[in-house]
Amino acid sequence: KQWYQRRVRGKIDFNSRAKNSWHNPPALANPIGYCDDFERVPDHEQEDNNAHLIVKRSWDIALVPLKQVPMNLFLMYMIGNTLSLFPIIMTVMMFKAPFSSLFSYKTTFQKLEGSHHIIQKMVFILSNFILIAMALYKCNAMGLLPIHPSDWIAFALPKTRMEYVV
């Protein structure tokens, strides 16, 4: 009856606990795998773990440009080879991202250390060159690179198309 009266007033007093009430849950057993005698992890294992995390983080940073390759391939397929505003903007962005990351690679790797830092820098730079090569291929497919003799010599005939799409 007392609980009902407290409930009717819109308040429940959680500070007053009755014996054998729903407020007092029964004591639960420890879960499987729980150990009461907790031992502290030695510091040298923790330092090894930190060194492993630093190497892992630096590899993650080194592989960021390589992870952009599938997205750039998809964009190259989607924008097509026509000369219009959107494909040209996307091609410029494909050039801009690797060049900006190449010019700032020292600040990228400044905080990182580890035994593999030279290999990581090489992977980072090589993957950016892969992105630049993909952008150059896209410019070639769009016809923006002057690679034919008619682009350089005034009297040379331009390349003739095999097909025309109407």
mmCIF file of C-alpha atoms in Angstrom:
data_model
loop_
_atom_site.group_PDB
_atom_site.id
_atom_site.type_symbol
_atom_site.label_atom_id
_atom_site.label_comp_id
_atom_site.label_asym_id
_atom_site.label_seq_id
_atom_site.Cartn_x
_atom_site.Cartn_y
_atom_site.Cartn_z
ATOM 1 C CA LYS A 1 0.000 0.000 0.000
ATOM 2 C CA GLN A 2 2.823 2.363 0.787
ATOM 3 C CA TRP A 3 4.376 1.769 -2.685
ATOM 4 C CA TYR A 4 1.030 2.484 -4.296
ATOM 5 C CA GLN A 5 0.698 5.775 -2.434
ATOM 6 C CA ARG A 6 4.192 6.836 -3.466
ATOM 7 C CA ARG A 7 3.364 5.900 -7.075
ATOM 8 C CA VAL A 8 0.140 7.864 -7.089
ATOM 9 C CA ARG A 9 1.924 11.037 -6.050
ATOM 10 C CA GLY A 10 4.185 10.677 -9.101
ATOM 11 C CA LYS A 11 7.338 10.122 -7.095
ATOM 12 C CA ILE A 12 9.188 6.986 -6.135
ATOM 13 C CA ASP A 13 11.665 7.176 -3.285
ATOM 14 C CA PHE A 14 14.672 5.150 -4.398
ATOM 15 C CA ASN A 15 16.550 5.823 -1.164
ATOM 16 C CA SER A 16 14.240 3.705 0.975
ATOM 17 C CA ARG A 17 14.783 0.051 0.218
ATOM 18 C CA ALA A 18 12.665 -2.641 1.704
ATOM 19 C CA LYS A 19 13.953 -6.133 2.365
ATOM 20 C CA ASN A 20 13.169 -8.706 -0.306
ATOM 21 C CA SER A 21 12.145 -5.975 -2.709
ATOM 22 C CA TRP A 22 12.808 -5.650 -6.407
ATOM 23 C CA HIS A 23 15.276 -2.896 -5.485
ATOM 24 C CA ASN A 24 17.773 -5.452 -4.123
ATOM 25 C CA PRO A 25 18.892 -7.765 -6.911
ATOM 26 C CA PRO A 26 20.373 -11.111 -5.887
ATOM 27 C CA ALA A 27 24.155 -11.424 -5.907
ATOM 28 C CA LEU A 28 25.344 -12.583 -9.298
ATOM 29 C CA ALA A 29 28.222 -14.922 -9.940
ATOM 30 C CA ASN A 30 31.263 -13.620 -11.784
ATOM 31 C CA PRO A 31 31.123 -14.045 -15.573
ATOM 32 C CA ILE A 32 33.140 -16.683 -17.357
ATOM 33 C CA GLY A 33 36.742 -15.603 -17.747
ATOM 34 C CA TYR A 34 36.630 -13.066 -14.910
ATOM 35 C CA CYS A 35 39.652 -13.188 -12.636
ATOM 36 C CA ASP A 36 39.733 -11.618 -9.156
ATOM 37 C CA ASP A 37 43.502 -11.600 -8.903
ATOM 38 C CA PHE A 38 44.204 -8.932 -11.520
ATOM 39 C CA GLU A 39 47.874 -8.621 -12.348
ATOM 40 C CA ARG A 40 49.317 -5.489 -13.820
ATOM 41 C CA VAL A 41 50.811 -5.763 -17.324
ATOM 42 C CA PRO A 42 54.574 -5.254 -17.192
ATOM 43 C CA ASP A 43 55.798 -1.964 -18.634
ATOM 44 C CA HIS A 44 58.072 -3.558 -21.234
ATOM 45 C CA GLU A 45 55.086 -5.363 -22.788
ATOM 46 C CA GLN A 46 53.195 -2.099 -22.860
ATOM 47 C CA GLU A 47 56.128 -0.358 -24.574
ATOM 48 C CA ASP A 48 56.271 -3.152 -27.159
ATOM 49 C CA ASN A 49 52.556 -2.707 -27.743
ATOM 50 C CA ASN A 50 53.009 1.059 -28.193
ATOM 51 C CA ALA A 51 55.833 0.499 -30.681
ATOM 52 C CA HIS A 52 53.620 -1.925 -32.591
ATOM 53 C CA LEU A 53 50.804 0.650 -32.646
ATOM 54 C CA ILE A 54 53.160 3.356 -33.931
ATOM 55 C CA VAL A 55 54.353 1.112 -36.778
ATOM 56 C CA LYS A 56 50.760 0.143 -37.592
ATOM 57 C CA ARG A 57 49.641 3.792 -37.625
ATOM 58 C CA SER A 58 52.519 4.821 -39.870
ATOM 59 C CA TRP A 59 51.680 1.998 -42.315
ATOM 60 C CA ASP A 60 48.063 3.195 -42.308
ATOM 61 C CA ILE A 61 49.237 6.683 -43.249
ATOM 62 C CA ALA A 62 51.592 5.337 -45.921
ATOM 63 C CA LEU A 63 48.811 3.319 -47.588
ATOM 64 C CA VAL A 64 46.205 6.120 -47.697
ATOM 65 C CA PRO A 65 46.941 7.121 -51.338
ATOM 66 C CA LEU A 66 46.895 3.488 -52.415
ATOM 67 C CA LYS A 67 43.413 3.142 -50.930
ATOM 68 C CA GLN A 68 42.246 5.985 -53.215
ATOM 69 C CA VAL A 69 43.093 4.049 -56.395
ATOM 70 C CA PRO A 70 39.779 2.095 -56.610
ATOM 71 C CA MET A 71 37.762 5.281 -56.092
ATOM 72 C CA ASN A 72 39.736 7.102 -58.769
ATOM 73 C CA LEU A 73 39.239 4.181 -61.170
ATOM 74 C CA PHE A 74 35.498 4.369 -60.547
ATOM 75 C CA LEU A 75 35.508 8.142 -61.118
ATOM 76 C CA MET A 76 37.505 7.731 -64.316
ATOM 77 C CA TYR A 77 34.872 5.316 -65.576
ATOM 78 C CA MET A 78 31.944 7.477 -64.514
ATOM 79 C CA ILE A 79 33.077 10.834 -65.888
ATOM 80 C CA GLY A 80 33.736 9.568 -69.387
ATOM 81 C CA ASN A 81 36.024 11.019 -72.047
ATOM 82 C CA THR A 82 34.022 14.043 -73.148
ATOM 83 C CA LEU A 83 35.345 17.558 -72.828
ATOM 84 C CA SER A 84 32.915 19.337 -70.583
ATOM 85 C CA LEU A 85 33.078 21.144 -67.286
ATOM 86 C CA PHE A 86 32.506 18.256 -64.878
ATOM 87 C CA PRO A 87 35.076 15.819 -66.351
ATOM 88 C CA ILE A 88 37.725 18.532 -66.537
ATOM 89 C CA ILE A 89 37.126 19.530 -62.901
ATOM 90 C CA MET A 90 37.328 15.908 -61.795
ATOM 91 C CA THR A 91 40.547 15.398 -63.767
ATOM 92 C CA VAL A 92 42.084 18.499 -62.185
ATOM 93 C CA MET A 93 41.125 17.151 -58.756
ATOM 94 C CA MET A 94 42.743 13.829 -59.647
ATOM 95 C CA PHE A 95 45.974 15.786 -60.240
ATOM 96 C CA LYS A 96 45.625 18.105 -57.264
ATOM 97 C CA ALA A 97 45.272 15.497 -54.493
ATOM 98 C CA PRO A 98 48.477 13.518 -55.150
ATOM 99 C CA PHE A 99 50.568 16.616 -55.810
ATOM 100 C CA SER A 100 49.423 18.293 -52.599
ATOM 101 C CA SER A 101 50.148 15.145 -50.591
ATOM 102 C CA LEU A 102 53.578 14.808 -52.242
ATOM 103 C CA PHE A 103 54.469 18.393 -51.358
ATOM 104 C CA SER A 104 53.420 17.858 -47.731
ATOM 105 C CA TYR A 105 54.834 14.385 -47.107
ATOM 106 C CA LYS A 106 57.439 15.689 -44.651
ATOM 107 C CA THR A 107 54.752 17.083 -42.371
ATOM 108 C CA THR A 108 52.770 13.872 -42.804
ATOM 109 C CA PHE A 109 55.618 11.681 -41.596
ATOM 110 C CA GLN A 110 57.076 14.184 -39.133
ATOM 111 C CA LYS A 111 55.349 12.726 -36.062
ATOM 112 C CA LEU A 112 55.896 9.123 -37.019
ATOM 113 C CA GLU A 113 58.856 6.992 -36.222
ATOM 114 C CA GLY A 114 59.721 3.371 -36.479
ATOM 115 C CA SER A 115 62.022 0.927 -38.124
ATOM 116 C CA HIS A 116 60.200 0.900 -41.464
ATOM 117 C CA HIS A 117 59.864 4.653 -42.001
ATOM 118 C CA ILE A 118 61.967 4.746 -45.186
ATOM 119 C CA ILE A 119 59.958 1.927 -46.772
ATOM 120 C CA GLN A 120 56.735 3.637 -45.701
ATOM 121 C CA LYS A 121 57.807 6.915 -47.290
ATOM 122 C CA MET A 122 58.693 5.064 -50.497
ATOM 123 C CA VAL A 123 55.281 3.347 -50.562
ATOM 124 C CA PHE A 124 53.570 6.695 -49.917
ATOM 125 C CA ILE A 125 55.442 8.442 -52.738
ATOM 126 C CA LEU A 126 55.028 5.523 -55.155
ATOM 127 C CA SER A 127 51.292 5.308 -54.557
ATOM 128 C CA ASN A 128 50.972 9.049 -55.202
ATOM 129 C CA PHE A 129 52.851 8.565 -58.481
ATOM 130 C CA ILE A 130 50.358 5.821 -59.361
ATOM 131 C CA LEU A 131 47.531 8.320 -58.840
ATOM 132 C CA ILE A 132 49.324 10.879 -61.025
ATOM 133 C CA ALA A 133 49.807 8.250 -63.754
ATOM 134 C CA MET A 134 46.087 7.471 -63.632
ATOM 135 C CA ALA A 135 45.291 11.175 -64.027
ATOM 136 C CA LEU A 136 47.692 11.411 -66.988
ATOM 137 C CA TYR A 137 46.005 8.405 -68.588
ATOM 138 C CA LYS A 138 42.632 10.118 -68.142
ATOM 139 C CA CYS A 139 43.971 13.295 -69.781
ATOM 140 C CA ASN A 140 45.287 11.206 -72.666
ATOM 141 C CA ALA A 141 41.923 9.463 -73.066
ATOM 142 C CA MET A 142 40.188 12.852 -73.105
ATOM 143 C CA GLY A 143 42.608 14.116 -75.756
ATOM 144 C CA LEU A 144 44.158 16.824 -73.590
ATOM 145 C CA LEU A 145 47.778 15.691 -73.916
ATOM 146 C CA PRO A 146 49.692 16.778 -77.031
ATOM 147 C CA ILE A 147 51.115 13.422 -78.102
ATOM 148 C CA HIS A 148 50.312 13.368 -81.823
ATOM 149 C CA PRO A 149 52.528 15.018 -84.460
ATOM 150 C CA SER A 150 49.622 17.211 -85.564
ATOM 151 C CA ASP A 151 49.676 18.836 -82.124
ATOM 152 C CA TRP A 152 53.212 20.101 -82.730
ATOM 153 C CA ILE A 153 53.603 20.450 -86.506
ATOM 154 C CA ALA A 154 51.354 22.777 -88.435
ATOM 155 C CA PHE A 155 51.396 20.868 -91.751
ATOM 156 C CA ALA A 156 50.834 17.378 -90.280
ATOM 157 C CA LEU A 157 47.349 15.993 -90.663
ATOM 158 C CA PRO A 158 45.371 15.377 -87.498
ATOM 159 C CA LYS A 159 44.559 11.852 -86.453
ATOM 160 C CA THR A 160 41.509 10.516 -88.293
ATOM 161 C CA ARG A 161 38.792 8.796 -86.359
ATOM 162 C CA MET A 162 37.857 5.238 -87.212
ATOM 163 C CA GLU A 163 34.230 5.667 -86.078
ATOM 164 C CA TYR A 164 31.783 8.417 -85.448
ATOM 165 C CA VAL A 165 28.901 8.153 -83.004
ATOM 166 C CA VAL A 166 25.760 9.961 -83.940
#
